[in-house]
Coordinates of C-alpha atoms in Angstrom, one line a residue:
M138 CA 17.6 6.0 71.6
N139 CA 14.8 4.2 72.8
I140 CA 12.1 4.0 70.1
A141 CA 8.4 2.8 70.7
V142 CA 6.8 1.7 66.9
M143 CA 3.3 1.4 67.7
G144 CA 2.4 -1.5 65.2
T145 CA 3.7 -4.6 63.7
G146 CA 2.1 -4.4 59.8
M147 CA 4.5 -3.2 56.7
V148 CA 5.1 0.3 58.3
G149 CA 5.7 -0.6 61.2
S150 CA 7.9 -3.5 60.4
A151 CA 9.8 -1.5 58.4
I152 CA 10.5 1.9 60.0
A153 CA 11.6 -1.0 63.2
G154 CA 14.3 -2.6 61.6
R155 CA 15.6 0.8 60.0
L156 CA 15.7 1.6 63.6
V157 CA 17.1 -0.9 65.0
G158 CA 19.7 -0.4 61.4
L159 CA 20.7 2.7 63.0
G160 CA 21.6 1.1 66.3
H161 CA 18.2 2.4 68.1
S162 CA 16.9 0.3 70.8
V163 CA 13.3 -0.7 69.1
M164 CA 10.5 -2.1 70.8
L165 CA 7.8 -2.8 69.0
G166 CA 3.6 -2.6 70.4
S167 CA 1.3 -5.0 69.6
R168 CA -1.9 -6.2 70.8
A169 CA -0.9 -9.6 70.6
P170 CA 3.1 -9.8 71.9
G171 CA 2.9 -13.2 73.0
A172 CA 1.3 -14.8 68.8
D173 CA 3.5 -15.8 66.5
K174 CA 2.7 -12.8 64.1
A175 CA 4.8 -10.4 66.7
K176 CA 7.3 -12.7 67.5
A177 CA 8.1 -13.0 64.0
V178 CA 8.0 -9.5 63.3
A179 CA 10.3 -8.9 66.3
N180 CA 13.0 -11.7 64.9
A181 CA 13.0 -10.3 61.8
T182 CA 13.5 -6.9 62.6
G183 CA 15.7 -7.1 65.8
A184 CA 13.6 -5.4 67.1
S185 CA 11.6 -6.8 71.1
V186 CA 7.8 -6.8 70.9
G187 CA 5.5 -5.7 73.8
S188 CA 1.8 -4.5 74.8
H189 CA 1.4 -0.6 73.4
A190 CA 2.0 0.1 77.6
E191 CA 4.7 -2.0 77.7
A192 CA 6.1 -0.1 74.3
A193 CA 5.8 3.2 75.5
A194 CA 7.5 2.8 78.6
H195 CA 10.0 2.0 76.9
G196 CA 10.3 4.2 74.6
E197 CA 11.5 8.3 74.6
W198 CA 10.1 9.2 71.3
I199 CA 7.1 6.6 69.5
V200 CA 6.2 6.4 66.1
N201 CA 2.1 5.6 65.6
A202 CA 2.3 2.7 62.6
L203 CA -1.6 2.3 63.5
P204 CA -4.3 2.2 61.5
G205 CA -6.5 5.6 62.1
E206 CA -9.2 4.9 63.3
Q207 CA -7.3 2.6 66.2
S208 CA -4.8 4.8 67.1
I209 CA -6.1 7.1 69.3
P210 CA -7.8 4.1 71.1
L211 CA -4.6 2.2 71.3
L212 CA -2.8 5.2 72.3
K213 CA -4.8 5.9 75.6
S214 CA -3.2 2.6 77.6
C215 CA 0.2 5.0 77.1
D216 CA 2.6 6.8 79.0
L217 CA 3.1 9.8 76.2
D218 CA 3.6 12.4 78.7
G219 CA 6.2 14.8 76.8
K220 CA 7.2 12.9 74.5
I221 CA 7.5 12.7 71.0
L222 CA 5.3 11.1 69.0
I223 CA 5.6 10.3 65.3
D224 CA 2.2 9.9 63.4
I225 CA 2.8 8.3 60.4
G226 CA -0.8 6.9 60.4
N227 CA -3.8 7.5 57.8
Y228 CA -7.1 7.2 58.3
D229 CA -8.5 3.7 56.0
I230 CA -12.1 5.9 55.5
A231 CA -9.6 8.5 54.2
V232 CA -9.3 6.4 50.4
D233 CA -12.5 7.8 49.4
Q234 CA -14.6 9.7 52.0
P235 CA -13.3 13.0 52.8
I236 CA -11.5 13.4 56.9
V237 CA -13.0 15.3 59.9
A238 CA -10.1 15.1 61.2
P239 CA -7.4 15.1 60.2
L240 CA -5.8 12.2 62.1
G241 CA -2.6 13.9 63.4
Q242 CA -4.6 16.7 65.1
A243 CA -6.7 14.8 66.3
I244 CA -3.7 12.3 68.4
Q245 CA -2.7 15.9 69.4
Q246 CA -5.8 17.1 71.0
A247 CA -6.7 13.7 72.3
F248 CA -3.1 13.6 73.8
P249 CA -2.2 17.4 74.5
S250 CA 1.4 17.4 75.8
V251 CA 2.2 14.9 73.3
R252 CA 5.5 16.7 71.1
L253 CA 3.4 15.6 67.9
V254 CA 5.6 15.6 64.5
K255 CA 3.7 14.6 61.0
T256 CA 5.9 12.7 58.0
L257 CA 5.8 10.2 56.0
N258 CA 2.6 9.5 56.6
S259 CA 2.0 9.3 51.5
V260 CA 5.1 7.2 51.3
S261 CA 5.3 3.5 50.0
A262 CA 6.7 1.7 53.5
H263 CA 10.2 1.0 51.5
L264 CA 10.7 4.0 50.5
M265 CA 10.0 5.2 54.1
V266 CA 13.3 4.0 55.4
D267 CA 15.2 3.9 52.1
P268 CA 13.9 6.9 49.8
A269 CA 16.9 5.8 47.6
H270 CA 15.9 3.1 46.7
L271 CA 13.9 5.1 44.1
G272 CA 16.4 6.2 42.3
A273 CA 15.6 9.9 41.7
E274 CA 15.1 12.2 43.8
H275 CA 11.6 13.2 45.5
T276 CA 10.3 15.1 48.7
V277 CA 8.7 14.5 52.1
F278 CA 6.5 16.3 54.2
I279 CA 7.0 17.3 58.0
A280 CA 4.5 18.9 60.1
S281 CA 4.4 20.1 63.8
N282 CA 3.2 22.7 66.3
D283 CA 6.3 21.7 68.6
A284 CA 9.6 23.6 66.2
D285 CA 12.1 21.7 68.0
A286 CA 10.6 18.6 67.8
K287 CA 9.9 18.5 64.1
A288 CA 13.9 20.0 63.7
Q289 CA 14.5 16.4 65.8
V290 CA 12.1 13.9 63.8
T291 CA 13.7 15.7 60.3
E292 CA 17.5 14.6 61.4
L293 CA 15.6 11.5 62.4
L294 CA 14.8 11.6 58.0
K295 CA 17.9 12.5 57.5
T296 CA 19.4 9.6 58.7
F297 CA 17.5 7.6 56.3
G298 CA 18.9 9.4 54.1
W299 CA 16.0 11.5 53.3
R300 CA 17.7 15.3 51.3
R301 CA 14.6 17.0 50.4
I302 CA 12.4 17.4 53.3
L303 CA 9.5 20.1 53.2
D304 CA 7.9 21.5 56.4
L305 CA 4.4 22.6 55.7
G306 CA 4.4 24.3 59.1
D307 CA 2.2 23.6 62.2
L308 CA -0.4 21.0 62.3
K309 CA -3.2 22.5 60.5
H310 CA -0.9 21.0 57.6
C311 CA -2.2 18.0 58.4
R312 CA -5.2 17.6 56.5
A313 CA -3.3 18.4 53.1
M314 CA -0.5 15.8 53.9
E315 CA -3.8 13.2 54.8
Q316 CA -5.9 14.3 51.9
L317 CA -2.6 13.1 49.8
I318 CA -3.8 8.7 49.8
P319 CA -6.4 9.0 47.2
L320 CA -4.5 10.7 45.0
W321 CA -1.5 7.9 46.3
M322 CA -4.4 5.1 45.7
S323 CA -4.9 6.3 42.4
L324 CA -1.4 6.4 41.8
E325 CA -0.6 3.1 42.8
A326 CA -3.9 1.1 40.9
A327 CA -2.2 3.5 37.9
F328 CA 1.2 2.9 38.0
G329 CA 0.9 -1.3 39.8
H330 CA 3.3 -0.8 41.8
P331 CA 4.1 1.3 45.0
N332 CA 7.2 2.3 44.2
F333 CA 6.9 6.1 43.1
N334 CA 6.7 9.6 45.4
L335 CA 6.2 13.3 44.6
A336 CA 9.1 15.8 44.3
V337 CA 8.4 19.3 44.8
V338 CA 9.6 21.1 42.6
T339 CA 10.0 25.2 42.3
G340 CA 10.6 28.2 40.1
D341 CA 11.2 31.8 40.4
K342 CA 8.0 34.1 42.6
V343 CA 5.7 34.6 39.2

């Protein structure tokens, strides 16, 4: 499948490299596709690189790995009509400020025809694409208003190695997912590294 990955940072690089390794044709979207950084990421991942608009034109699916505050302005240059968009972004301000409008919902509102699926936003970049690296079972959350798109993205997550994929329902759950970021930052500070995730454990109904 042709997939666009918006963003050439740590998260975008990890996602792009994994997708290429799985046999997908990936184009990275960059604000400066001719810059040394973008070229280096493309070379390291095996992806091609272009502008955000060029990447969107290449992709049947779009992965938003941009910082939350930049996502909607940069995506406005792209043709996203009817495409599945996997939003793994977070607002930088979510670390220590309340979220007014969750990013996933804001993107869906800005681009009504997009089939948005929120997932992977509360997991370290290396675990997003290789959950087995942790050596223990752990959970990834997913939410969408589009049941078919969510099912398709769930299958993609399984190819990454995810086994515990918890469907929270529709996009109103973006708020809960994105508000995990302060907890994630606190845990990283406590452990001194990002090699951790949450595992949801359930028992019999009370």
